[in-house]
C-alpha atoms as a PDB file:
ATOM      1  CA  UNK A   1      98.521  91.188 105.137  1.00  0.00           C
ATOM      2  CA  UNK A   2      98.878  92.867 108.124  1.00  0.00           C
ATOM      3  CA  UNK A   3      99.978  90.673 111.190  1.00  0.00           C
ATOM      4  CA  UNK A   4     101.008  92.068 114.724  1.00  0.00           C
ATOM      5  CA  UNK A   5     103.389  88.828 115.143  1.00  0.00           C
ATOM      6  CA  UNK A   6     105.614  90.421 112.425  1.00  0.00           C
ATOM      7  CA  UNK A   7     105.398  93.485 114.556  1.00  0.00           C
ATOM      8  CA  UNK A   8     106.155  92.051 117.211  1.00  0.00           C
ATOM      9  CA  UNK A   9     109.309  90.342 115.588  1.00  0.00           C
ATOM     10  CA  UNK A  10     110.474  93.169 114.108  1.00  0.00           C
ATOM     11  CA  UNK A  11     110.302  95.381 117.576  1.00  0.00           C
ATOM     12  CA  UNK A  12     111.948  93.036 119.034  1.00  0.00           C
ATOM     13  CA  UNK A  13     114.443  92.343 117.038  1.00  0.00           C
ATOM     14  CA  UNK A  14     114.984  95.822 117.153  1.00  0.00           C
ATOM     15  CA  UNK A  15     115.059  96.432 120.723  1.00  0.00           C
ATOM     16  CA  UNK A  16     117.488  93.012 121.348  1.00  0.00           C
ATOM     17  CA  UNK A  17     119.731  94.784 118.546  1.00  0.00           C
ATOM     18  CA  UNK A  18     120.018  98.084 120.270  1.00  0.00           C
ATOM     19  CA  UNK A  19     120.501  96.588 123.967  1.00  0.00           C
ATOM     20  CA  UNK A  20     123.786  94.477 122.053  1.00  0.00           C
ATOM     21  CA  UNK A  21     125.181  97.204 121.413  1.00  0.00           C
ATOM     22  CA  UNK A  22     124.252 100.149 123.764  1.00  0.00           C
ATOM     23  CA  UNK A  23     124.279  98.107 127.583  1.00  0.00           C
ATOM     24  CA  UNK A  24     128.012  96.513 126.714  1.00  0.00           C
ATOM     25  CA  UNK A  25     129.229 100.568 127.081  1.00  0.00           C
ATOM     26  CA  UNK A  26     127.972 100.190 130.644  1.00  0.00           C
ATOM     27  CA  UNK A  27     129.984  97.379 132.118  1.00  0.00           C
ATOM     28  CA  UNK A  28     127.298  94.801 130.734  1.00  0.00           C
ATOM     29  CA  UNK A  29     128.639  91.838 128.534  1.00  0.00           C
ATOM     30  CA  UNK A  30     127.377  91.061 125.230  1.00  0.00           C
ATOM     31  CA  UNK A  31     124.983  88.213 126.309  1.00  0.00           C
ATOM     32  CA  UNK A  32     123.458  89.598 129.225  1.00  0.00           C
ATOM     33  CA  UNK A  33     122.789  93.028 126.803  1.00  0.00           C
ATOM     34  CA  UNK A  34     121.401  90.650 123.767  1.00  0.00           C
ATOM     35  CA  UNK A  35     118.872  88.932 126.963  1.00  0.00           C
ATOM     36  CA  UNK A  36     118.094  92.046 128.266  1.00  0.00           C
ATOM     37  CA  UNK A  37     117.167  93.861 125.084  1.00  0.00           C
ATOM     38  CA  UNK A  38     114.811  90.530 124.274  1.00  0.00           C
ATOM     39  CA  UNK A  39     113.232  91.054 127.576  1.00  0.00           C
ATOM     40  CA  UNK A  40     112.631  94.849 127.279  1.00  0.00           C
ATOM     41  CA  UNK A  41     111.318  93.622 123.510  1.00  0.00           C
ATOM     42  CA  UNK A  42     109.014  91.275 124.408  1.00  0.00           C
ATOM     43  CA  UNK A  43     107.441  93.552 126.825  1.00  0.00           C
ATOM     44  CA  UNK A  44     107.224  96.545 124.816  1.00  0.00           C
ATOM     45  CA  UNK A  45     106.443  95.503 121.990  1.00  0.00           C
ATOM     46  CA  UNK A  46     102.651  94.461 122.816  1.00  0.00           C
ATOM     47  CA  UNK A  47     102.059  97.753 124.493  1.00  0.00           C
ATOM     48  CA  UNK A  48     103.457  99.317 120.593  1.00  0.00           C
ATOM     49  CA  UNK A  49     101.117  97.375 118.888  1.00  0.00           C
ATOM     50  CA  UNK A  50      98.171  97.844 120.711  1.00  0.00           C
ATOM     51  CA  UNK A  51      99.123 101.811 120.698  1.00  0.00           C
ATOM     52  CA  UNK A  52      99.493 101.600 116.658  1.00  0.00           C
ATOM     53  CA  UNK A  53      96.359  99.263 116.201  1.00  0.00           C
ATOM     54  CA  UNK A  54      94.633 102.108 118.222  1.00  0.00           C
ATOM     55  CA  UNK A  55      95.724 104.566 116.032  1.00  0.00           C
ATOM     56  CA  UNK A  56      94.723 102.892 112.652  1.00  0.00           C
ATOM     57  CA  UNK A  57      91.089 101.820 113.908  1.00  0.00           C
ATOM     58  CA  UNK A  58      91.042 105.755 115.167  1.00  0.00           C
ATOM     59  CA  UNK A  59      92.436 107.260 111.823  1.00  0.00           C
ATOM     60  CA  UNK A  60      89.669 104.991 109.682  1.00  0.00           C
ATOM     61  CA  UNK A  61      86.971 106.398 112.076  1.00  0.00           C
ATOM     62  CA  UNK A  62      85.185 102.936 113.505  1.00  0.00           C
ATOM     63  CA  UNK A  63      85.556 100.316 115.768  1.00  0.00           C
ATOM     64  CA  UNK A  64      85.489  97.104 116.010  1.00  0.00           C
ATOM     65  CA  UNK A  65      81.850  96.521 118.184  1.00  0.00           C
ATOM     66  CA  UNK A  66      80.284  98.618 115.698  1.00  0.00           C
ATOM     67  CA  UNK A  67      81.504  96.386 112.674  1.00  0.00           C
ATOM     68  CA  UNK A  68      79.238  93.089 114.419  1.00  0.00           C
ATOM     69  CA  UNK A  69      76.036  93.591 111.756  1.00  0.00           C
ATOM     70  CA  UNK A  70      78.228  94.490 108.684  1.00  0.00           C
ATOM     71  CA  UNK A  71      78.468  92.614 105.524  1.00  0.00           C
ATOM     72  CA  UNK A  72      81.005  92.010 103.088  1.00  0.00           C
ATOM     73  CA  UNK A  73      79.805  92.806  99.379  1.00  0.00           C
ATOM     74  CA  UNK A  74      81.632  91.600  96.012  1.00  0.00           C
ATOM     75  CA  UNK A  75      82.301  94.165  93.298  1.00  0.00           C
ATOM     76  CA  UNK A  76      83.101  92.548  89.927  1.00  0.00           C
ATOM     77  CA  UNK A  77      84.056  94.446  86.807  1.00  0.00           C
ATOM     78  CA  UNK A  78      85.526  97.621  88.055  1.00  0.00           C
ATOM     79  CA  UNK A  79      87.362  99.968  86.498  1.00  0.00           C
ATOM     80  CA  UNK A  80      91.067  99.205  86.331  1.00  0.00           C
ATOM     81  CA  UNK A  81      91.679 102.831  87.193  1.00  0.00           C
ATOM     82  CA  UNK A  82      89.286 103.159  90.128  1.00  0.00           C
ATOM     83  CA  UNK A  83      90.690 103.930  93.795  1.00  0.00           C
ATOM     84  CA  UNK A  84      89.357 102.552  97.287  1.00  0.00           C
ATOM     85  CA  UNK A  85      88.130 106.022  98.179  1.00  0.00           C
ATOM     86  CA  UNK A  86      86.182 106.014  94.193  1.00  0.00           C
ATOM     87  CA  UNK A  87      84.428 102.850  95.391  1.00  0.00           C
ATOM     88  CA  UNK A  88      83.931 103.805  98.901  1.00  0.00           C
ATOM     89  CA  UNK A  89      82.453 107.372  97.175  1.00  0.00           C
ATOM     90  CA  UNK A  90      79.835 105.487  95.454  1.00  0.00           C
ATOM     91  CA  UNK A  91      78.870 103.051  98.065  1.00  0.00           C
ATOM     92  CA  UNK A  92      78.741 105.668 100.782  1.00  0.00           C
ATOM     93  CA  UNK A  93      75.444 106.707  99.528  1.00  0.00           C
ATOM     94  CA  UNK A  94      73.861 103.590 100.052  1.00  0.00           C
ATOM     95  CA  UNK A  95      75.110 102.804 103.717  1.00  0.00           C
ATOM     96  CA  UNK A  96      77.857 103.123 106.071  1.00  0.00           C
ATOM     97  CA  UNK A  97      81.247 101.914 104.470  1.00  0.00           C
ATOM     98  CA  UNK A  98      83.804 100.212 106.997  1.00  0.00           C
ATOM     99  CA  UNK A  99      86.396  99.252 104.082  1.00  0.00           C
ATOM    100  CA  UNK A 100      87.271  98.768 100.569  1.00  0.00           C
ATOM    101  CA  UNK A 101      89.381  95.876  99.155  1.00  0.00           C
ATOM    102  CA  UNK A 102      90.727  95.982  96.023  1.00  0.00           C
ATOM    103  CA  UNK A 103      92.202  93.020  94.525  1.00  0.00           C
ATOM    104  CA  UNK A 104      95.920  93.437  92.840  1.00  0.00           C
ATOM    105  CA  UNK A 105      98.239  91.083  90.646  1.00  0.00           C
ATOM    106  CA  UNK A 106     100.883  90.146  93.372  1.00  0.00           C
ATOM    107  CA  UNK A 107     103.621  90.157  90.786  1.00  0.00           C
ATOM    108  CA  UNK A 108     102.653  93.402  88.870  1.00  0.00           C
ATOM    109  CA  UNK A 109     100.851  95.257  91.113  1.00  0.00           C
ATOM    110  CA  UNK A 110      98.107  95.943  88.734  1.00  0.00           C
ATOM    111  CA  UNK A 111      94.293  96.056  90.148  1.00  0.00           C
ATOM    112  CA  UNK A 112      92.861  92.506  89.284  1.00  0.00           C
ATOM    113  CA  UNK A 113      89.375  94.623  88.550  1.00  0.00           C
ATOM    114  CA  UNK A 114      87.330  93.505  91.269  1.00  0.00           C
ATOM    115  CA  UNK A 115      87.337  94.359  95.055  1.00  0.00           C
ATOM    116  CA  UNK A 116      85.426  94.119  98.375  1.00  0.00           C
ATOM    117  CA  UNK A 117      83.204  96.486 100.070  1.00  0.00           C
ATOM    118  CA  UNK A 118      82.544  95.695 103.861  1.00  0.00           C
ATOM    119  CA  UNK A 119      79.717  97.912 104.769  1.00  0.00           C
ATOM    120  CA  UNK A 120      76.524  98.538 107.048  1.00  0.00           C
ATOM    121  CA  UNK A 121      73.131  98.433 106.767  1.00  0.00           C
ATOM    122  CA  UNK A 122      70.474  96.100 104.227  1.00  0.00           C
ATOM    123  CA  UNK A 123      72.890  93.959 102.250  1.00  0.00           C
ATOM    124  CA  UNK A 124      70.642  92.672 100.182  1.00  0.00           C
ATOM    125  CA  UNK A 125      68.551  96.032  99.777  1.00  0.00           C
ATOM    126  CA  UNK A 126      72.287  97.415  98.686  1.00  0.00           C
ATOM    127  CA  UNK A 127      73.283  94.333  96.327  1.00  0.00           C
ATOM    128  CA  UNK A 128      69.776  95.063  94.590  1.00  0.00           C
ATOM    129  CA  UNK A 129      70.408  98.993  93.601  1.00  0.00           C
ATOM    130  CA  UNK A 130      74.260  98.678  93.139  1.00  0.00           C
ATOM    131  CA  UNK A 131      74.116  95.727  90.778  1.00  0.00           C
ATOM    132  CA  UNK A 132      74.117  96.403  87.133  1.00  0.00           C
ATOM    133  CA  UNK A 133      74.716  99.922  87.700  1.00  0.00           C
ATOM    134  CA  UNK A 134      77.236 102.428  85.762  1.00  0.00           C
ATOM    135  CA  UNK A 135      80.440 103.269  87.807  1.00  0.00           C
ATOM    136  CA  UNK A 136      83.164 104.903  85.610  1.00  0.00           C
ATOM    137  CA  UNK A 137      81.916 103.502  82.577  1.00  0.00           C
ATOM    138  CA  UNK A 138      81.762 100.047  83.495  1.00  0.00           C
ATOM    139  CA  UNK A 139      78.733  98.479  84.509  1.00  0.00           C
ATOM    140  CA  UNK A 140      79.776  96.945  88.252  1.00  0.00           C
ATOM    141  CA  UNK A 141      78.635  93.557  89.372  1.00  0.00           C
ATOM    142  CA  UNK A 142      77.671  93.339  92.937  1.00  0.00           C
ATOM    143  CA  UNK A 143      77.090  89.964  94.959  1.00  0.00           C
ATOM    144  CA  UNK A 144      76.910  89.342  98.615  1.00  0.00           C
ATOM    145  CA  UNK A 145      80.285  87.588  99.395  1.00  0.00           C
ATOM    146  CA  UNK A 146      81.276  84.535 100.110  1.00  0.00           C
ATOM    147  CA  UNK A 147      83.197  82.980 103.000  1.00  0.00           C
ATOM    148  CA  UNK A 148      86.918  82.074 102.745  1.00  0.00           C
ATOM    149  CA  UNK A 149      86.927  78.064 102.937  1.00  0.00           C
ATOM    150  CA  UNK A 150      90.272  76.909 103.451  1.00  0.00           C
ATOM    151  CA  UNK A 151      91.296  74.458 101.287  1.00  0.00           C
ATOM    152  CA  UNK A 152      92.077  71.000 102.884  1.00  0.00           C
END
């Protein structure tokens, strides 16, 4: 999971680290650098993040207002072997894919065999022709998905 408050952390940690030990060569003592370098860090480091969150919604090629009528689709039964850009191949043709999620074992790393596809367009029109069809020799399973409910 990708969270800015770990980037933010780690900049700033960063920065507070490298103001310890750079300012005390110019006549500044240890505290006041280790204050200093949290100050510069805590400023800096939301202008980073917003530059690098830029960059990534940039790179994939959408943004965020156009993403307000997109769905989220389940795809059961894929092929271990199958990549995000094999999925978002074969779903391209069928609407406008925002992203692909595909679901790994946290402890070996191996793809769990089912995924997410966040796309435009008719959902249900999409669920209709993409279920039961062949994808890499595996006949995929395609559902509209459901909401996270956190568990209380």
């Amino acid at each position: 999971m990708k969270s800015p408050v770990l980037l933010y952390i780690v900049i700033g940690g960063l920065l507070a680290v490298l103001g310890y030990f750079v300012l005390p060569a110019q006549a500044v003592s240890s505290n006041q650098a280790l204050a200093l370098g949290l100050i510069v860090g805590s400023i800096a480091t939301p202008l980073l993040a917003t530059l690098f969150g830029q960059q990534n919604t940039s790179a994939s090629g959408t943004d965020n207002d156009d993403n307000s009528d997109s769905k989220t689709l389940y795809v059961g039964n894929l092929p271990y072997r199958a990549s995000e850009q094999d999925v978002k191949a074969h779903f391209s043709s069928h609407g406008t894919v925002i992203s692909v999620r595909l679901m790994k074992d946290r402890r070996t790393g191996k793809r769990k065999g089912y995924g997410f596809v966040e796309m435009q367009g008719d959902a249900e029109l999409i669920v209709s022709t993409l279920n039961d069809t062949e994808f890499q020799d595996r006949t995929l399973k395609v559902r509209m998905a459901k909401d996270k409910q956190d568990d209380e």
